[in-house]
mmCIF file of C-alpha atoms in Angstrom:
data_model
loop_
_atom_site.group_PDB
_atom_site.id
_atom_site.type_symbol
_atom_site.label_atom_id
_atom_site.label_comp_id
_atom_site.label_asym_id
_atom_site.label_seq_id
_atom_site.Cartn_x
_atom_site.Cartn_y
_atom_site.Cartn_z
ATOM 1 C CA GLN A 1 139.126 150.853 80.227
ATOM 2 C CA VAL A 2 137.385 149.387 83.251
ATOM 3 C CA GLN A 3 138.171 145.682 83.513
ATOM 4 C CA LEU A 4 137.635 142.892 85.984
ATOM 5 C CA VAL A 5 139.733 139.812 85.535
ATOM 6 C CA GLN A 6 138.955 136.695 87.539
ATOM 7 C CA SER A 7 141.026 133.662 88.560
ATOM 8 C CA GLY A 8 140.912 130.371 86.698
ATOM 9 C CA ALA A 9 138.615 127.373 86.915
ATOM 10 C CA GLU A 10 138.538 125.263 90.053
ATOM 11 C CA VAL A 11 137.605 121.650 90.785
ATOM 12 C CA LYS A 12 136.712 120.932 94.431
ATOM 13 C CA LYS A 13 135.389 117.955 96.373
ATOM 14 C CA PRO A 14 132.158 118.136 98.328
ATOM 15 C CA GLY A 15 132.695 119.742 101.718
ATOM 16 C CA ALA A 16 135.684 121.786 100.555
ATOM 17 C CA SER A 17 135.927 125.570 100.126
ATOM 18 C CA VAL A 18 136.782 127.673 97.114
ATOM 19 C CA LYS A 19 138.191 131.174 96.847
ATOM 20 C CA VAL A 20 137.712 133.160 93.634
ATOM 21 C CA SER A 21 139.600 136.404 92.961
ATOM 22 C CA CYS A 22 138.595 139.409 90.936
ATOM 23 C CA LYS A 23 141.273 141.948 89.957
ATOM 24 C CA ALA A 24 140.052 145.406 89.019
ATOM 25 C CA SER A 25 141.742 147.889 86.722
ATOM 26 C CA GLY A 26 141.027 151.097 84.920
ATOM 27 C CA TYR A 27 139.272 152.838 87.862
ATOM 28 C CA THR A 28 139.697 153.645 91.585
ATOM 29 C CA PHE A 29 139.010 150.242 93.158
ATOM 30 C CA SER A 30 137.791 151.643 96.485
ATOM 31 C CA SER A 31 135.156 153.958 94.882
ATOM 32 C CA TYR A 32 132.716 151.176 93.688
ATOM 33 C CA ASP A 33 131.232 148.161 95.388
ATOM 34 C CA ILE A 34 131.796 144.693 93.982
ATOM 35 C CA ASN A 35 128.892 142.260 93.732
ATOM 36 C CA TRP A 36 129.113 138.494 93.126
ATOM 37 C CA VAL A 37 126.658 136.611 90.934
ATOM 38 C CA ARG A 38 126.594 132.963 89.881
ATOM 39 C CA ARG A 39 124.949 130.920 87.193
ATOM 40 C CA ALA A 40 124.569 127.202 87.615
ATOM 41 C CA THR A 41 124.263 125.004 84.521
ATOM 42 C CA GLY A 42 120.748 125.214 83.197
ATOM 43 C CA GLN A 43 119.804 127.912 85.726
ATOM 44 C CA GLY A 44 119.593 131.708 85.667
ATOM 45 C CA LEU A 45 121.655 134.404 87.288
ATOM 46 C CA GLU A 46 121.739 134.369 91.095
ATOM 47 C CA TRP A 47 122.858 137.293 93.173
ATOM 48 C CA MET A 48 125.120 136.329 96.084
ATOM 49 C CA GLY A 49 126.025 139.589 97.757
ATOM 50 C CA TRP A 50 128.056 142.802 97.878
ATOM 51 C CA MET A 51 131.341 144.103 99.272
ATOM 52 C CA ASN A 52 132.483 147.703 99.776
ATOM 53 C CA PRO A 53 136.240 147.830 99.023
ATOM 54 C CA ASN A 54 136.702 151.028 100.996
ATOM 55 C CA SER A 55 135.173 149.909 104.311
ATOM 56 C CA GLY A 56 135.211 146.151 103.856
ATOM 57 C CA ASN A 57 131.493 146.097 104.722
ATOM 58 C CA THR A 58 129.513 143.267 103.166
ATOM 59 C CA GLY A 59 125.973 142.068 102.638
ATOM 60 C CA TYR A 60 124.995 138.499 101.668
ATOM 61 C CA ALA A 61 121.942 136.962 100.159
ATOM 62 C CA GLN A 62 120.120 134.948 102.830
ATOM 63 C CA LYS A 63 120.707 131.698 100.912
ATOM 64 C CA PHE A 64 124.475 132.074 101.368
ATOM 65 C CA GLN A 65 124.615 133.484 104.862
ATOM 66 C CA GLY A 66 127.112 131.592 106.945
ATOM 67 C CA ARG A 67 128.761 129.981 103.896
ATOM 68 C CA VAL A 68 130.096 132.909 101.911
ATOM 69 C CA THR A 69 132.777 135.486 102.739
ATOM 70 C CA MET A 70 133.636 138.451 100.556
ATOM 71 C CA THR A 71 136.917 140.260 101.216
ATOM 72 C CA ARG A 72 139.384 142.526 99.463
ATOM 73 C CA ASN A 73 143.050 143.552 99.214
ATOM 74 C CA THR A 74 143.036 147.200 98.305
ATOM 75 C CA SER A 75 146.843 147.281 97.742
ATOM 76 C CA ILE A 76 146.403 145.056 94.666
ATOM 77 C CA SER A 77 142.834 146.147 93.735
ATOM 78 C CA THR A 78 141.463 142.661 94.149
ATOM 79 C CA ALA A 79 138.216 141.294 95.555
ATOM 80 C CA TYR A 80 137.725 137.792 96.781
ATOM 81 C CA MET A 81 134.720 135.515 97.250
ATOM 82 C CA GLU A 82 135.051 132.399 99.404
ATOM 83 C CA LEU A 83 132.305 129.708 99.510
ATOM 84 C CA SER A 84 132.554 126.883 102.021
ATOM 85 C CA SER A 85 130.849 123.544 102.599
ATOM 86 C CA LEU A 86 130.562 123.023 98.854
ATOM 87 C CA THR A 87 128.026 120.612 97.357
ATOM 88 C CA SER A 88 127.310 119.553 93.751
ATOM 89 C CA GLU A 89 124.645 122.308 93.698
ATOM 90 C CA ASP A 90 127.393 124.903 93.938
ATOM 91 C CA THR A 91 128.770 123.848 90.562
ATOM 92 C CA ALA A 92 128.420 127.092 88.598
ATOM 93 C CA VAL A 93 130.166 129.933 86.852
ATOM 94 C CA TYR A 94 130.851 132.686 89.434
ATOM 95 C CA TYR A 95 131.030 136.347 88.292
ATOM 96 C CA CYS A 96 132.200 139.506 89.948
ATOM 97 C CA ALA A 97 130.768 142.809 88.809
ATOM 98 C CA ARG A 98 131.168 146.467 89.659
ATOM 99 C CA VAL A 99 128.137 148.369 90.766
ATOM 100 C CA GLN A 100 127.357 152.025 90.519
ATOM 101 C CA GLY A 101 125.307 152.264 93.669
ATOM 102 C CA TYR A 102 122.145 150.842 95.266
ATOM 103 C CA SER A 103 118.369 151.111 95.004
ATOM 104 C CA SER A 104 117.705 152.615 91.616
ATOM 105 C CA ALA A 105 121.456 152.980 90.924
ATOM 106 C CA TRP A 106 122.161 149.267 91.308
ATOM 107 C CA TYR A 107 123.122 147.714 88.043
ATOM 108 C CA PRO A 108 126.193 145.514 87.843
ATOM 109 C CA ASP A 109 128.486 146.643 85.077
ATOM 110 C CA PRO A 110 131.046 145.687 83.898
ATOM 111 C CA TRP A 111 131.397 142.016 84.722
ATOM 112 C CA GLY A 112 134.388 139.746 85.107
ATOM 113 C CA GLN A 113 134.854 136.932 82.529
ATOM 114 C CA GLY A 114 133.577 134.286 85.019
ATOM 115 C CA THR A 115 135.164 131.439 86.928
ATOM 116 C CA LEU A 116 133.875 127.944 86.613
ATOM 117 C CA VAL A 117 133.762 126.065 89.898
ATOM 118 C CA THR A 118 133.071 122.350 89.613
ATOM 119 C CA VAL A 119 132.183 120.363 92.698
ATOM 120 C CA SER A 120 132.715 116.630 92.190
ATOM 121 C CA SER A 121 133.883 113.690 94.258
ATOM 122 C CA GLN V 1 111.769 130.294 91.463
ATOM 123 C CA SER V 2 112.837 133.894 90.878
ATOM 124 C CA VAL V 3 111.118 136.837 92.462
ATOM 125 C CA LEU V 4 111.246 138.570 89.089
ATOM 126 C CA THR V 5 109.159 136.552 86.622
ATOM 127 C CA GLN V 6 110.121 136.201 82.958
ATOM 128 C CA PRO V 7 108.858 133.829 80.307
ATOM 129 C CA PRO V 8 111.389 131.023 79.874
ATOM 130 C CA SER V 9 111.449 131.321 76.157
ATOM 131 C CA ALA V 10 110.682 133.648 73.234
ATOM 132 C CA SER V 11 111.167 133.486 69.499
ATOM 133 C CA GLY V 12 110.911 135.477 66.283
ATOM 134 C CA THR V 13 112.036 135.523 62.672
ATOM 135 C CA PRO V 14 114.696 137.934 61.333
ATOM 136 C CA GLY V 15 113.351 141.511 61.056
ATOM 137 C CA GLN V 16 110.521 140.802 63.475
ATOM 138 C CA ARG V 17 109.879 142.643 66.757
ATOM 139 C CA VAL V 18 109.818 140.662 69.946
ATOM 140 C CA THR V 19 109.146 141.664 73.571
ATOM 141 C CA ILE V 20 110.149 140.016 76.804
ATOM 142 C CA SER V 21 108.227 140.792 79.967
ATOM 143 C CA CYS V 22 109.412 140.981 83.568
ATOM 144 C CA SER V 23 107.024 141.048 86.503
ATOM 145 C CA GLY V 24 107.947 141.939 90.034
ATOM 146 C CA SER V 25 106.448 143.623 93.088
ATOM 147 C CA SER V 26 106.193 146.888 94.956
ATOM 148 C CA SER V 27 109.443 146.208 96.831
ATOM 149 C CA ASN V 28 111.547 145.817 93.693
ATOM 150 C CA ILE V 29 110.281 147.019 90.289
ATOM 151 C CA GLY V 30 107.594 149.087 91.905
ATOM 152 C CA SER V 31 110.068 151.210 93.845
ATOM 153 C CA ASN V 32 113.360 150.859 91.926
ATOM 154 C CA THR V 33 114.541 150.935 88.359
ATOM 155 C CA VAL V 34 114.856 147.953 86.044
ATOM 156 C CA HIS V 35 117.883 146.868 84.060
ATOM 157 C CA TRP V 36 118.336 144.322 81.289
ATOM 158 C CA TYR V 37 121.246 142.019 80.449
ATOM 159 C CA GLN V 38 122.102 139.938 77.408
ATOM 160 C CA GLN V 39 124.141 136.786 77.895
ATOM 161 C CA LEU V 40 125.518 135.096 74.775
ATOM 162 C CA PRO V 41 126.636 131.434 75.132
ATOM 163 C CA GLY V 42 129.892 131.142 76.948
ATOM 164 C CA ALA V 43 130.104 134.875 77.702
ATOM 165 C CA ALA V 44 129.594 137.096 80.736
ATOM 166 C CA PRO V 45 126.354 139.053 80.942
ATOM 167 C CA LYS V 46 126.408 142.362 79.161
ATOM 168 C CA LEU V 47 124.407 145.405 80.242
ATOM 169 C CA LEU V 48 121.762 146.173 77.589
ATOM 170 C CA ILE V 49 119.380 148.626 79.202
ATOM 171 C CA TYR V 50 119.767 150.458 82.489
ATOM 172 C CA THR V 51 117.427 152.681 84.557
ATOM 173 C CA ASN V 52 114.374 151.363 82.763
ATOM 174 C CA ASN V 53 115.069 152.687 79.267
ATOM 175 C CA GLN V 54 118.658 153.954 78.920
ATOM 176 C CA ARG V 55 121.074 152.319 76.468
ATOM 177 C CA PRO V 56 124.786 152.175 77.183
ATOM 178 C CA SER V 57 126.968 153.454 74.447
ATOM 179 C CA GLY V 58 127.420 150.840 71.761
ATOM 180 C CA VAL V 59 124.039 149.152 72.291
ATOM 181 C CA PRO V 60 121.962 149.461 69.068
ATOM 182 C CA ASP V 61 118.740 151.458 69.278
ATOM 183 C CA ARG V 62 116.933 148.269 68.170
ATOM 184 C CA PHE V 63 116.870 147.482 71.908
ATOM 185 C CA SER V 64 114.490 149.408 74.097
ATOM 186 C CA GLY V 65 113.091 149.130 77.614
ATOM 187 C CA SER V 66 110.030 150.298 79.435
ATOM 188 C CA LYS V 67 108.531 150.079 82.919
ATOM 189 C CA SER V 68 104.987 150.501 84.238
ATOM 190 C CA GLY V 69 104.111 149.884 87.890
ATOM 191 C CA THR V 70 105.569 146.505 88.968
ATOM 192 C CA SER V 71 106.305 145.250 85.423
ATOM 193 C CA ALA V 72 108.865 145.974 82.720
ATOM 194 C CA SER V 73 109.505 144.978 79.117
ATOM 195 C CA LEU V 74 112.411 144.653 76.790
ATOM 196 C CA ALA V 75 111.672 145.113 73.048
ATOM 197 C CA ILE V 76 113.949 144.059 70.255
ATOM 198 C CA SER V 77 113.095 145.316 66.811
ATOM 199 C CA GLY V 78 114.613 144.297 63.549
ATOM 200 C CA LEU V 79 115.545 140.908 65.034
ATOM 201 C CA GLN V 80 118.881 139.561 63.926
ATOM 202 C CA SER V 81 120.449 136.157 64.272
ATOM 203 C CA GLU V 82 123.130 137.489 66.596
ATOM 204 C CA ASP V 83 120.400 138.471 69.041
ATOM 205 C CA GLU V 84 119.939 134.780 69.922
ATOM 206 C CA ALA V 85 120.904 134.800 73.624
ATOM 207 C CA ASP V 86 119.531 134.673 77.164
ATOM 208 C CA TYR V 87 118.037 137.863 78.480
ATOM 209 C CA TYR V 88 117.652 138.795 82.119
ATOM 210 C CA CYS V 89 115.864 141.585 83.869
ATOM 211 C CA ALA V 90 117.315 142.866 87.187
ATOM 212 C CA ALA V 91 116.262 145.204 89.999
ATOM 213 C CA TRP V 92 117.187 146.078 93.532
ATOM 214 C CA ASP V 93 114.835 144.965 96.191
ATOM 215 C CA ASP V 94 114.115 147.070 99.280
ATOM 216 C CA SER V 95 115.045 144.000 101.374
ATOM 217 C CA LEU V 96 118.583 144.909 100.493
ATOM 218 C CA ASN V 97 119.093 142.207 97.829
ATOM 219 C CA GLY V 98 119.840 142.344 94.165
ATOM 220 C CA LEU V 99 117.367 140.377 92.064
ATOM 221 C CA PHE V 100 117.499 138.774 88.581
ATOM 222 C CA GLY V 101 114.681 137.336 86.619
ATOM 223 C CA GLY V 102 114.851 133.652 85.723
ATOM 224 C CA GLY V 103 115.965 134.526 82.246
ATOM 225 C CA THR V 104 114.382 134.238 78.757
ATOM 226 C CA LYS V 105 116.025 132.242 76.039
ATOM 227 C CA LEU V 106 115.440 134.071 72.717
ATOM 228 C CA THR V 107 115.527 131.909 69.605
ATOM 229 C CA VAL V 108 115.820 133.494 66.117
ATOM 230 C CA LEU V 109 113.980 131.144 63.776
#
């Protein structure tokens, strides 16, 4: 079955960077984009951006432009999301998700299990 | 504040029917399809409805979705205690961004 498995929880200090991985299985990794979404405590879901595993092309939400980098290693079917200049407001659970397409075909499914990133001094 | 507007909370008693609304604009719901997710405490979001009113296999037919213009709704009939969760609407925006509603916390009384 299609499955996305993420890396474990991280604790980072303010100003540091974090890199979360998302390993895909059960389908051809290069055939579907990966999106990243986060949920801060007490907040709703927030879309961060997309990455095409085949081309490496990316698109980021304006809020994260300049601070987020989405990459991939196709040889191990793994996507990565790196967020820099962390502040306490970046404390959240980060999810990767596969998407079918865009416009009316955009619906992330399935999702990884989530990675808790805690930013604390 | 989310571009897609949902009520922050909703409630109902077992067996009741509840609806959750989602309001957007011409650049998102008005020109693209709407999807709904259920997030149980401590779990990842789960796709509940896609393309306005389609249910993935395994989702009970108690859950249904609809869309009209720039708004959409999720209806849950025969409410059960295990339906207590956060519900999110989602849609692509023509500005090339994915959007989620602010979420609705459903309480089963």
